[in-house]
Tab-separated table of C-alpha atoms in Angstrom:
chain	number	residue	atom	x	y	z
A	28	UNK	CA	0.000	0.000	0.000
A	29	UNK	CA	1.758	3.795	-1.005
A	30	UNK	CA	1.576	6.514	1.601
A	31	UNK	CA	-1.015	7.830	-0.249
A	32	UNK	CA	-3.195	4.929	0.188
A	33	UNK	CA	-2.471	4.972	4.165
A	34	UNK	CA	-3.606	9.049	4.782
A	35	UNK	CA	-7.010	9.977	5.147
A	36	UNK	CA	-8.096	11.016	1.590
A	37	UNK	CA	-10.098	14.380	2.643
A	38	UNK	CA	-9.660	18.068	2.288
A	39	UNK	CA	-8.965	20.527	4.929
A	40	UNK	CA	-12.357	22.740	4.400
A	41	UNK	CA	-15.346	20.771	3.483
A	42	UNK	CA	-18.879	21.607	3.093
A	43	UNK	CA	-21.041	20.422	6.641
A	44	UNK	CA	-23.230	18.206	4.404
A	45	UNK	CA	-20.835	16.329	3.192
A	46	UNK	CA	-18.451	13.222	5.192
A	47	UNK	CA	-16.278	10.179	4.537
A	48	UNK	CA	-12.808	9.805	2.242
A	49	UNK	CA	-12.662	10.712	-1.081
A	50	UNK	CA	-11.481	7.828	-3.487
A	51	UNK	CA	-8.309	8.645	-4.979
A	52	UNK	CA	-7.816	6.206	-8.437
A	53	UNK	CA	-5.148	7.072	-11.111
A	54	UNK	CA	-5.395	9.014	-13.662
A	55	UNK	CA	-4.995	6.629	-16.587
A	56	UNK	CA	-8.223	4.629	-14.443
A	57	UNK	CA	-10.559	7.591	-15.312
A	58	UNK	CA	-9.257	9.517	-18.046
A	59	UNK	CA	-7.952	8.178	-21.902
A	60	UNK	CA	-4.921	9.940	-23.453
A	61	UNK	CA	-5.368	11.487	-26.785
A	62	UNK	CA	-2.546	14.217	-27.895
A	63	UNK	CA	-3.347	17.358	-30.045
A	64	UNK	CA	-2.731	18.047	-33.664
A	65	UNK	CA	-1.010	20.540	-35.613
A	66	UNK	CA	-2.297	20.787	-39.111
A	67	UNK	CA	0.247	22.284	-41.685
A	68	UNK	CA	0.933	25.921	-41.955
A	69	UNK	CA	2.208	25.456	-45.552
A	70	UNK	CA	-1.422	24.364	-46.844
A	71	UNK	CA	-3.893	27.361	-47.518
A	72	UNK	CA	-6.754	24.971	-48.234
A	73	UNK	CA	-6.319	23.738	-44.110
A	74	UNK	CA	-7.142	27.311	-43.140
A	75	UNK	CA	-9.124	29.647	-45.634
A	76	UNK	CA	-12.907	29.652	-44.405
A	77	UNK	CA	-12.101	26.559	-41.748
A	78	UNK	CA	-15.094	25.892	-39.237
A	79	UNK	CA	-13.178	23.299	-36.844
A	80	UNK	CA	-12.053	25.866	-33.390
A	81	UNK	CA	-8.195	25.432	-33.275
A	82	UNK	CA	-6.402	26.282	-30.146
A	83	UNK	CA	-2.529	27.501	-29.309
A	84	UNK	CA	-0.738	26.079	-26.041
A	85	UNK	CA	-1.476	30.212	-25.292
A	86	UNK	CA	-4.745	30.229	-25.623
A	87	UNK	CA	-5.207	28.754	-22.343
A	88	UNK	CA	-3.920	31.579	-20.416
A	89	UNK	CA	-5.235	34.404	-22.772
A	90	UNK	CA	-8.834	32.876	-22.619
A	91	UNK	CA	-8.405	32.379	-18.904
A	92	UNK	CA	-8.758	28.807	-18.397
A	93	UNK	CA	-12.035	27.978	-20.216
A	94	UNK	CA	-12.050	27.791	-23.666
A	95	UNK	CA	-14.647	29.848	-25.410
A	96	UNK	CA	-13.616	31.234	-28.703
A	97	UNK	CA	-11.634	29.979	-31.542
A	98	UNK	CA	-8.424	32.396	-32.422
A	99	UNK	CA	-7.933	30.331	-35.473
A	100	UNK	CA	-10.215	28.037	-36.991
A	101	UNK	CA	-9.311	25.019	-39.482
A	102	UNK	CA	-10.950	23.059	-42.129
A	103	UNK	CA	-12.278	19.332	-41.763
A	104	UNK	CA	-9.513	18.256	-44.740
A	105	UNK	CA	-6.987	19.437	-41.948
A	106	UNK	CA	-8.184	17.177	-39.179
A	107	UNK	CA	-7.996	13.718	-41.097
A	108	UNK	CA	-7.258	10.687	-38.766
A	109	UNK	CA	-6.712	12.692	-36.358
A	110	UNK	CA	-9.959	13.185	-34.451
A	111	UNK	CA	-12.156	15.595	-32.909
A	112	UNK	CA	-11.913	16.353	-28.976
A	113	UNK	CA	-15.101	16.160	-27.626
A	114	UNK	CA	-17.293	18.403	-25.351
A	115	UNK	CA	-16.165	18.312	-21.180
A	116	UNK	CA	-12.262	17.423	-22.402
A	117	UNK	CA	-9.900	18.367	-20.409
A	118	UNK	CA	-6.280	19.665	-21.937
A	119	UNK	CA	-3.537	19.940	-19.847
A	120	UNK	CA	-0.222	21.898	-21.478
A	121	UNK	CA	2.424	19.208	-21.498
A	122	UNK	CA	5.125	21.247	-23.096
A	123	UNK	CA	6.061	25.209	-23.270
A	124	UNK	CA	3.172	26.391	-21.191
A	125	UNK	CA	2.983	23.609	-18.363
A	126	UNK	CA	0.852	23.796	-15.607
A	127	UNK	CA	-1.741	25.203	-17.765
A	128	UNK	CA	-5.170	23.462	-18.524
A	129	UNK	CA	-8.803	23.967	-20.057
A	130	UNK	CA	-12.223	22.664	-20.130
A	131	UNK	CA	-13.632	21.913	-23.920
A	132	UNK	CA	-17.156	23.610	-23.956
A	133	UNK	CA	-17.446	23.433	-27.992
A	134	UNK	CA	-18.926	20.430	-28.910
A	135	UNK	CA	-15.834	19.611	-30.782
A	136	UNK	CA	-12.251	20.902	-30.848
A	137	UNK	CA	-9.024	20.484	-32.542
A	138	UNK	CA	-5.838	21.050	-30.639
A	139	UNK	CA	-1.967	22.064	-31.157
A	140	UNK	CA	0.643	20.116	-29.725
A	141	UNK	CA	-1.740	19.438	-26.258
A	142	UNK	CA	-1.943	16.445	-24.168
A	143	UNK	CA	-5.702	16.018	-23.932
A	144	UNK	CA	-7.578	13.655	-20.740
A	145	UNK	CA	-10.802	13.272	-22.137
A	146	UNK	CA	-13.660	11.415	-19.821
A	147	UNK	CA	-14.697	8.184	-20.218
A	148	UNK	CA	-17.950	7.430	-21.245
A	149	UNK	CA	-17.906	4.527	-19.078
A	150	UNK	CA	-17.617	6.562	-15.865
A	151	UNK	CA	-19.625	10.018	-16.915
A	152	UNK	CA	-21.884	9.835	-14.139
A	153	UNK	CA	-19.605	9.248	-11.684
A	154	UNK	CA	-17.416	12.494	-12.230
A	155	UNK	CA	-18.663	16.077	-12.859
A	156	UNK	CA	-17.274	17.577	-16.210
A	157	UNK	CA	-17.010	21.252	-13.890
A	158	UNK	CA	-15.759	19.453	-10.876
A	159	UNK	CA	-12.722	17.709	-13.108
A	160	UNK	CA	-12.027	21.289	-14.811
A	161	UNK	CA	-11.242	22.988	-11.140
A	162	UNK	CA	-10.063	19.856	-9.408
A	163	UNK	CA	-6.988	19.520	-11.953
A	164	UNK	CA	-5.495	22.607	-10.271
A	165	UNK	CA	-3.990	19.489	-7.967
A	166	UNK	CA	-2.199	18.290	-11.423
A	167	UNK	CA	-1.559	21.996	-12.346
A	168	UNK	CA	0.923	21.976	-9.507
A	169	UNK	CA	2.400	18.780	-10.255
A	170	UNK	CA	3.189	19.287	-13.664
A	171	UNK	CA	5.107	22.423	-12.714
A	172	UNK	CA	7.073	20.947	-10.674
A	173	UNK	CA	7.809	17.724	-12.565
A	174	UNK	CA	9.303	18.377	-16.093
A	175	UNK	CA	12.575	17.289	-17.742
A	176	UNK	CA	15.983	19.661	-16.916
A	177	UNK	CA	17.063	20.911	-20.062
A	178	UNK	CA	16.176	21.256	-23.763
A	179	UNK	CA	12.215	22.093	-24.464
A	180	UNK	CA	10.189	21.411	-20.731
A	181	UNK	CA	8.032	18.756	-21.196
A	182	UNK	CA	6.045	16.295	-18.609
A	183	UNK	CA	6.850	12.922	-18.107
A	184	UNK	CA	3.595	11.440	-19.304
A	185	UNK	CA	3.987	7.799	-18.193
A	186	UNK	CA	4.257	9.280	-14.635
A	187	UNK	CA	1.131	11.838	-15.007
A	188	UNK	CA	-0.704	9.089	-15.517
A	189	UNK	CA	0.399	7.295	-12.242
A	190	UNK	CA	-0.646	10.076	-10.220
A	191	UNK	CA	-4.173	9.861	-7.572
A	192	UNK	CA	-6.932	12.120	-9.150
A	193	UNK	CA	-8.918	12.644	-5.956
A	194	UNK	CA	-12.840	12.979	-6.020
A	195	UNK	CA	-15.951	12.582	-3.459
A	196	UNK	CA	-19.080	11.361	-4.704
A	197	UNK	CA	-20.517	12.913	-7.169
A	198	UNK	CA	-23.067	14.761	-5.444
A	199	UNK	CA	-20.223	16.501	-3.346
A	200	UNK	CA	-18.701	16.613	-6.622
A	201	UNK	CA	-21.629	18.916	-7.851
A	202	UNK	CA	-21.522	21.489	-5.066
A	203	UNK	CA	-17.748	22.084	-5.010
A	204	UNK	CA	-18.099	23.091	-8.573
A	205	UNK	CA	-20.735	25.165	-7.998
A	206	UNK	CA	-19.052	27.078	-5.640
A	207	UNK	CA	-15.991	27.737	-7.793
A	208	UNK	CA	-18.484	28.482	-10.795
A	209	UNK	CA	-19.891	31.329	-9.077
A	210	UNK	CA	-16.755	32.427	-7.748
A	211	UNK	CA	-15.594	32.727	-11.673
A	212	UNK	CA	-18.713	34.328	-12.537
A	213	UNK	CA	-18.040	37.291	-10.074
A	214	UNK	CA	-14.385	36.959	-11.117
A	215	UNK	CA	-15.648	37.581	-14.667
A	216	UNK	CA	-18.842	40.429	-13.886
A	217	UNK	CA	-16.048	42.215	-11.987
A	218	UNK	CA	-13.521	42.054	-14.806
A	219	UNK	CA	-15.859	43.419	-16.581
A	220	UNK	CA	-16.984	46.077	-14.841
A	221	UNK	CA	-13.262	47.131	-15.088
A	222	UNK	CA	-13.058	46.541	-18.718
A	223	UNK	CA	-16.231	49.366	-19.010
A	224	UNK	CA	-15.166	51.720	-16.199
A	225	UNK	CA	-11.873	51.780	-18.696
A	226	UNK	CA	-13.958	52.358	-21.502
A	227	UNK	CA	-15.916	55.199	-20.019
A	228	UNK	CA	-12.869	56.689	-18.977
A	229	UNK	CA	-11.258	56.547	-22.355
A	230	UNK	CA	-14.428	58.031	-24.080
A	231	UNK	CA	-14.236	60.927	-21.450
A	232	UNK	CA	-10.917	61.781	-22.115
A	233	UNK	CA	-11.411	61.968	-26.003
A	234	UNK	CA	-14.941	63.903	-25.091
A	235	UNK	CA	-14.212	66.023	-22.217
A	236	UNK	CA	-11.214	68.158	-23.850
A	237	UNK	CA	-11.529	70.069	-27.011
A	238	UNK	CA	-10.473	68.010	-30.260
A	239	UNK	CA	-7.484	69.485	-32.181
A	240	UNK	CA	-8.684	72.899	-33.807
A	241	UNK	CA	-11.424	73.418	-31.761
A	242	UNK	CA	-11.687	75.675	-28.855
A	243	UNK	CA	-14.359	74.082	-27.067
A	244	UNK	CA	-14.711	70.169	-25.731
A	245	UNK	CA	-17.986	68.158	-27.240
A	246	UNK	CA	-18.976	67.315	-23.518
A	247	UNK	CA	-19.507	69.890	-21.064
A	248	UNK	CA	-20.836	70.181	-17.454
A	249	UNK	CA	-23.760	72.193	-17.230
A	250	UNK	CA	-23.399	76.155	-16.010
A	251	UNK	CA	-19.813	76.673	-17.932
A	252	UNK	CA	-19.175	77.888	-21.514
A	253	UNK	CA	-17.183	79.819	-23.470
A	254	UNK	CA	-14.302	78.877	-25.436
A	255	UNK	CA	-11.198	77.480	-24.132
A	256	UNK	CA	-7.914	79.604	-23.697
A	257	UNK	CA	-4.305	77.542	-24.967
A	258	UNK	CA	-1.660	78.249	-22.114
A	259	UNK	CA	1.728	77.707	-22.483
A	260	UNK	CA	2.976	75.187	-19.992
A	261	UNK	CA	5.877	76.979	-18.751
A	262	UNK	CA	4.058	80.110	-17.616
A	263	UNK	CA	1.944	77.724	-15.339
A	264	UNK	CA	5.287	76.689	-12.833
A	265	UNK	CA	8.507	75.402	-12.913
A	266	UNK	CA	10.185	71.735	-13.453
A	267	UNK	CA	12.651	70.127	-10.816
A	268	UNK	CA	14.590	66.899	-10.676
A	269	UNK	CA	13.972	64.141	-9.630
A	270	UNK	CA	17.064	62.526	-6.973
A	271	UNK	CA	20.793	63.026	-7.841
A	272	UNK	CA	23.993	61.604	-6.286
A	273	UNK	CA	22.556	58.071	-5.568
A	274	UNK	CA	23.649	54.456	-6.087
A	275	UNK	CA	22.140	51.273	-5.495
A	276	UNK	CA	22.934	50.836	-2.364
A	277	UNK	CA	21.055	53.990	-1.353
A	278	UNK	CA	17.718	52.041	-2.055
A	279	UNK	CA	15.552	50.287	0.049
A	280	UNK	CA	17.293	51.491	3.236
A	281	UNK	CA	16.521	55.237	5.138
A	282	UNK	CA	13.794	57.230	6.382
A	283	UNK	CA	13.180	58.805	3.157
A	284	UNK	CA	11.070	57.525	0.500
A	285	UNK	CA	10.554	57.794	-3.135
A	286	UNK	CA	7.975	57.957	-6.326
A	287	UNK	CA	9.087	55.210	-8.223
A	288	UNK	CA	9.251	55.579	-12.081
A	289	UNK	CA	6.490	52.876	-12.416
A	290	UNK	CA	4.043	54.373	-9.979
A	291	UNK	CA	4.608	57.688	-12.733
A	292	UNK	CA	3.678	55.967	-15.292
A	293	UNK	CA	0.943	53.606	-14.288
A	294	UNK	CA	-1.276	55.795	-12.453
A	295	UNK	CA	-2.234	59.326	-13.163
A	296	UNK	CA	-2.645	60.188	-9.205
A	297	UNK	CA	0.590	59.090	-7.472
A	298	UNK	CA	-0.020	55.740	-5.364
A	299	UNK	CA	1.182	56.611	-1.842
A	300	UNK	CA	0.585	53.346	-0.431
A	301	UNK	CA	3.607	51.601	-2.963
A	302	UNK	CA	6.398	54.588	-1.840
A	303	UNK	CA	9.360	53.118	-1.636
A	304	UNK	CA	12.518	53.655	0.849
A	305	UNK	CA	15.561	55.513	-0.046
A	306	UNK	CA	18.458	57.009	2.151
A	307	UNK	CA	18.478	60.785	2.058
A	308	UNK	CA	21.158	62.870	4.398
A	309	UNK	CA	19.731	66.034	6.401
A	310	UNK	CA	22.625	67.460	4.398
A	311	UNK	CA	21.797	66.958	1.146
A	312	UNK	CA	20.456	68.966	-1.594
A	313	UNK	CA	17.792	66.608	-3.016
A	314	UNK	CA	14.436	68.478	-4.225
A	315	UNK	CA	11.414	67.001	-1.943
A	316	UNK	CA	7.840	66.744	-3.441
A	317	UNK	CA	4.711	68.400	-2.354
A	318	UNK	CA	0.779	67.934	-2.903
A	319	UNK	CA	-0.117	69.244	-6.022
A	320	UNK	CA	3.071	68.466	-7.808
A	321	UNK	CA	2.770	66.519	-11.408
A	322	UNK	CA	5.853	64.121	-12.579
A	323	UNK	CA	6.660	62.905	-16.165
A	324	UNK	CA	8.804	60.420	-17.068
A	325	UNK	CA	11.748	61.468	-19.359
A	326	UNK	CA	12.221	58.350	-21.790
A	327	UNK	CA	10.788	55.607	-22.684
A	328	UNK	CA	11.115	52.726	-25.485
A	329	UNK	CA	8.081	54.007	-27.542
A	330	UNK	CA	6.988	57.627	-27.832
A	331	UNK	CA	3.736	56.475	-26.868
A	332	UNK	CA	4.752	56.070	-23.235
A	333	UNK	CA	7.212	58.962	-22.948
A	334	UNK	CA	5.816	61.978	-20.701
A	335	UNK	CA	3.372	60.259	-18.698
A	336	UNK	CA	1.863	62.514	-16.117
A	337	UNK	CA	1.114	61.954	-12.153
A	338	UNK	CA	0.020	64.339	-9.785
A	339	UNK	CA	0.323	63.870	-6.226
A	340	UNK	CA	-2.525	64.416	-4.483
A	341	UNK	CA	-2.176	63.468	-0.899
A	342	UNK	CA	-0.135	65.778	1.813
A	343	UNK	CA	3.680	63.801	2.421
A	344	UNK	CA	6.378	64.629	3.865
A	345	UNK	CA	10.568	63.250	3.271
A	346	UNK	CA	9.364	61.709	-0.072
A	347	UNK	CA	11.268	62.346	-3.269
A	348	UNK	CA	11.087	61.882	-7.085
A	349	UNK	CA	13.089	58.720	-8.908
A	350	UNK	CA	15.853	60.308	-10.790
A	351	UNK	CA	14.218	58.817	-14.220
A	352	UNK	CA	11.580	61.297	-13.998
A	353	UNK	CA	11.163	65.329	-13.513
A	354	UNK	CA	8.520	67.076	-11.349
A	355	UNK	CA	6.537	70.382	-12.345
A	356	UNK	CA	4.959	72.094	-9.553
A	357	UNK	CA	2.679	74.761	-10.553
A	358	UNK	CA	2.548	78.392	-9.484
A	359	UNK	CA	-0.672	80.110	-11.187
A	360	UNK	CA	-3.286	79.587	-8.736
A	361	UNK	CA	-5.595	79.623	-11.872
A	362	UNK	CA	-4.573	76.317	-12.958
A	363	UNK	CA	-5.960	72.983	-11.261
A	364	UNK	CA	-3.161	70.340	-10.823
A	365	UNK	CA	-5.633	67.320	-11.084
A	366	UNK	CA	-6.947	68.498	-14.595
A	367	UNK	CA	-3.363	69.139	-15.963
A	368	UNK	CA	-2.364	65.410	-15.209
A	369	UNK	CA	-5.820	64.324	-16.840
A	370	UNK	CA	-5.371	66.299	-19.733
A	371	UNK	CA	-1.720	65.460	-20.148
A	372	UNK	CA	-2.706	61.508	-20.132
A	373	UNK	CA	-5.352	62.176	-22.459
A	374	UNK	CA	-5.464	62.736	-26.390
A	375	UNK	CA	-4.152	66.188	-26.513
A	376	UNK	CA	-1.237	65.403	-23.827
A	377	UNK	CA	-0.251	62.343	-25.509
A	378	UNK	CA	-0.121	64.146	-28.592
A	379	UNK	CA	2.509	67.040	-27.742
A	380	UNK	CA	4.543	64.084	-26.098
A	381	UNK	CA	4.601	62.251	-29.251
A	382	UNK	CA	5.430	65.502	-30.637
A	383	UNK	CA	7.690	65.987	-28.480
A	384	UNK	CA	9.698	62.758	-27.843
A	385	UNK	CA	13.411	62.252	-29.499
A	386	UNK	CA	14.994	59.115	-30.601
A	387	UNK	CA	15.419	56.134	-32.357
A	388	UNK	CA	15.684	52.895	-30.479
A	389	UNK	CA	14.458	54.509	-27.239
A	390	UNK	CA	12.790	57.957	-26.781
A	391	UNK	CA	13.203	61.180	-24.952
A	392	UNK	CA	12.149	63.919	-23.288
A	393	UNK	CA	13.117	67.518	-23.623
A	394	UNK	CA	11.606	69.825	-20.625
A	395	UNK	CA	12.832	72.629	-22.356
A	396	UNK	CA	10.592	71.981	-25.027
A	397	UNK	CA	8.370	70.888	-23.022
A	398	UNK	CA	8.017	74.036	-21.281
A	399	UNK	CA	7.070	76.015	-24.620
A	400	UNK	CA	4.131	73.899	-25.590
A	401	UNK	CA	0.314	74.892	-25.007
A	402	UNK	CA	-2.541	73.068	-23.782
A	403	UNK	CA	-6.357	74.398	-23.739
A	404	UNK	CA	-7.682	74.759	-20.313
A	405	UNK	CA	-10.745	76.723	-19.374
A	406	UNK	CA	-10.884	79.679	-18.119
A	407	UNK	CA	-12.960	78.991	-14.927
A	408	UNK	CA	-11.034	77.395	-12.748
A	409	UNK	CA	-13.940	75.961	-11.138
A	410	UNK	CA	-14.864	74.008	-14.993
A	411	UNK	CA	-11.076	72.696	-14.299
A	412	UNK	CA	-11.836	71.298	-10.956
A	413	UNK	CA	-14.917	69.903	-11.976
A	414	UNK	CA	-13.804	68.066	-14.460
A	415	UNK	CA	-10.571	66.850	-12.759
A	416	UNK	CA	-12.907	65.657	-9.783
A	417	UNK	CA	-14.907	63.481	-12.102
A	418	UNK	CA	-11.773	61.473	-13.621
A	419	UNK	CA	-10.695	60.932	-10.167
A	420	UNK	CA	-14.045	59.761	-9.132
A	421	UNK	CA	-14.189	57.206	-12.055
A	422	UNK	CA	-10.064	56.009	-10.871
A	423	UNK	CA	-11.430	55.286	-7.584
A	424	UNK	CA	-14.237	53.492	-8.836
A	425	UNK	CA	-11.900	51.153	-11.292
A	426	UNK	CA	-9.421	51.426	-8.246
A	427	UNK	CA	-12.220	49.922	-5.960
A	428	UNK	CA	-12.911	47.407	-8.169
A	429	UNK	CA	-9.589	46.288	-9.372
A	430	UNK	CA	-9.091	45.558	-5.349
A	431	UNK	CA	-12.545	43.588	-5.150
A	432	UNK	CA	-11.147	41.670	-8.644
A	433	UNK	CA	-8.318	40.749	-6.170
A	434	UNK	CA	-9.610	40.093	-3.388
A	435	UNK	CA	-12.133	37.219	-5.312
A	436	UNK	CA	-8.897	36.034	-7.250
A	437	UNK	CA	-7.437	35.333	-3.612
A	438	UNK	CA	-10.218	33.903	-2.386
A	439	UNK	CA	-10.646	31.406	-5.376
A	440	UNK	CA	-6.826	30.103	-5.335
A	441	UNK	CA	-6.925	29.960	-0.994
A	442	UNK	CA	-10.028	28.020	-2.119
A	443	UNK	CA	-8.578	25.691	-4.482
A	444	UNK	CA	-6.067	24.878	-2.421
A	445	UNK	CA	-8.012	23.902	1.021
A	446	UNK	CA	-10.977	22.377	-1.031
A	447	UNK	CA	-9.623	19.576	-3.242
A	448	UNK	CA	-7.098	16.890	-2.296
């Protein structure tokens, strides 16, 4: 008898209804190997108008685990001998992407270079199609950790097959994939709530500022109009720089802390919860940040992503900027520092940085020139705040529910790992 056979075969949380050991048979007992197919690439008439859903090794992670929709499809003169995969398979990446598997919901599938565990007919009512898609998490981590050294990773599939696939009966079966079913479905409602938040967000920013040649925006808030006034930057403040004088082994150690270049350039308020340490002398020259200050980076690889603008928005004290970026702190009392960073991530910003950026292989900055180029703003500076307040109402809302996205993503793997064998 293996040690497996002597421990009690049950998982550390359990629903109340539910008692007794789960049975624990192999995995060649309840599932028949089939391996995936790769038609030729050289043969048009295997592709143009195909029908058949055809699936990469990363389509798995792009389509999140469950297979839905066909990137490529292929044609029935592709497939020949070698066979259709049928609804409720289960394909497990043997090679490349390991540790990676997906549940077959098309009634029939054609597959690339996958090892595919399809379930007997013999034994269909005695394991849940859903319950088998979440319980192979187990062989998820297995697989990861048991591939060849060297060469292209692979599993060794002779000793897959040896391993326990652990399952209660099937009503238990049933309710455990229930549970993870509607933890995916909030997963998924919440992803995309994101996705439209983002969307609104986008449209806003292409709405809410005036198009090029035009002096006024297409959406306004009610109360304000007028036509907009172009200012040039540099009569708005003054740019500083960001930390001088420092090596690595100034980092992560001190009292001080820093705006990292990351935190400039993924987030249009500055993220003061993700400030990291740096070691700053009392004596040292070093220009300090203050609310209301807006950072760009200097370079970047594509001009796309050069001049990115954050504006601090919270009181700090002893923080700095990363030495990668330069800070602009404003000093016309008529200008709102939450709309400039808005407008600067926006069409119009992003289109004097592309303007703006220098290089070839990677891409650059000039403040100078920076300085000297105008932006539209309005000339109520209570139209600016307004509009700066709802862009930072709609962050905190996608903020909010990137953190709820989270949170359920933590709950479902703590869950998967206490719940099945």
């Amino acid at each position: 008898m293996s040690n497996w056979d002597k421990k009690m075969i049950v998982p550390r949380i359990r629903f109340k209804m539910f008692d007794g050991e789960w049975e624990s048979p192999s995995i060649s007992g309840i599932f028949e190997l089939r391996n995936g197919y790769t038609p030729s690439k050289f043969n048009n008439s295997y592709w143009v108008n195909g029908t058949i859903p055809w699936f990469r090794m990363e389509d798995i992670r792009t389509n999140g685990g469950i297979l839905k929709d066909a990137i490529q499809h292929i044609t029935t003169s592709a497939v020949k001998g070698a066979g259709l995969f049928q609804k409720n398979s289960i394909i497990l990446a043997t090679t490349a992407t390991i540790g990676e598997h997906a549940m077959v919901i098309a009634d029939s599938l054609a597959n690339q270079r996958f090892t595919n565990f399809s379930i007997r007919k013999s034994l269909k009512n005695e394991y849940d199609p859903l319950y088998v898609y979440y319980a192979f998490y187990k062989i998820d981590e297995w697989s990861k950790k048991n591939v060849n050294s060297g060469g292209l990773l692979a599993v060794n599939i002779k000793e897959l097959l040896k391993q326990p696939f652990c399952a209660p009966l099937i009503l238990e079966q049933k309710e455990i994939a229930q549970y993870f079913h509607s933890l995916d479905s909030l997963i998924q409602a919440t992803e995309r709530k994101i996705a439209s938040l983002k969307q609104i967000k986008e449209a806003s920013l292409q709405a809410m500022f005036p198009a090029e040649g035009e002096t006024v925006p297409k959406v306004r808030f009610k109360g304000f109009e007028g036509e907009w006034k172009n200012m040039v930057i540099g009569k708005a403040g003054n740019t500083f720089s960001g930390l001088i004088g420092k090596n690595k082994l100034d980092f992560g150690v001190g009292e001080a802390r820093y705006i990292t270049f990351l935190n400039v350039l993924n987030n249009a308020q500055i993220d003061t919860d993700i400030l990291e340490f740096v070691n700053v002398s009392k004596d040292e020259h070093q220009n300090d940040v203050q609310i209301g200050d807006l950072f760009f980076n200097t370079s970047s690889e594509t001009p796309e992503e050069v001049g990115m603008c954050s504006v601090l928005t919270q009181d700090v004290s002893n923080v700095y900027l990363n030495s990668f970026c330069f800070g602009f702190r404003i000093s016309d009392n008529n200008v709102c520092p939450e709309y400039l960073a808005y407008l600067m991530r926006g069409p119009i910003g992003r289109r004097i940085m592309s303007v703006l950026a220098q290089g070839a292989t990677r891409f650059n900055l000039s403040k100078n020139n920076f300085l000297k180029a105008s932006i539209p703003r309005p000339k109520d500076f209570a139209e600016q705040r307004k509009i700066a307040s709802y862009f930072i109402a709609l962050d905190k809302q996608i903020s909010i529910q990137k953190q709820r996205l989270e949170k359920l993503k933590q709950i479902k793997s703590a869950c998967l790992d206490a719940m099945f064998v």
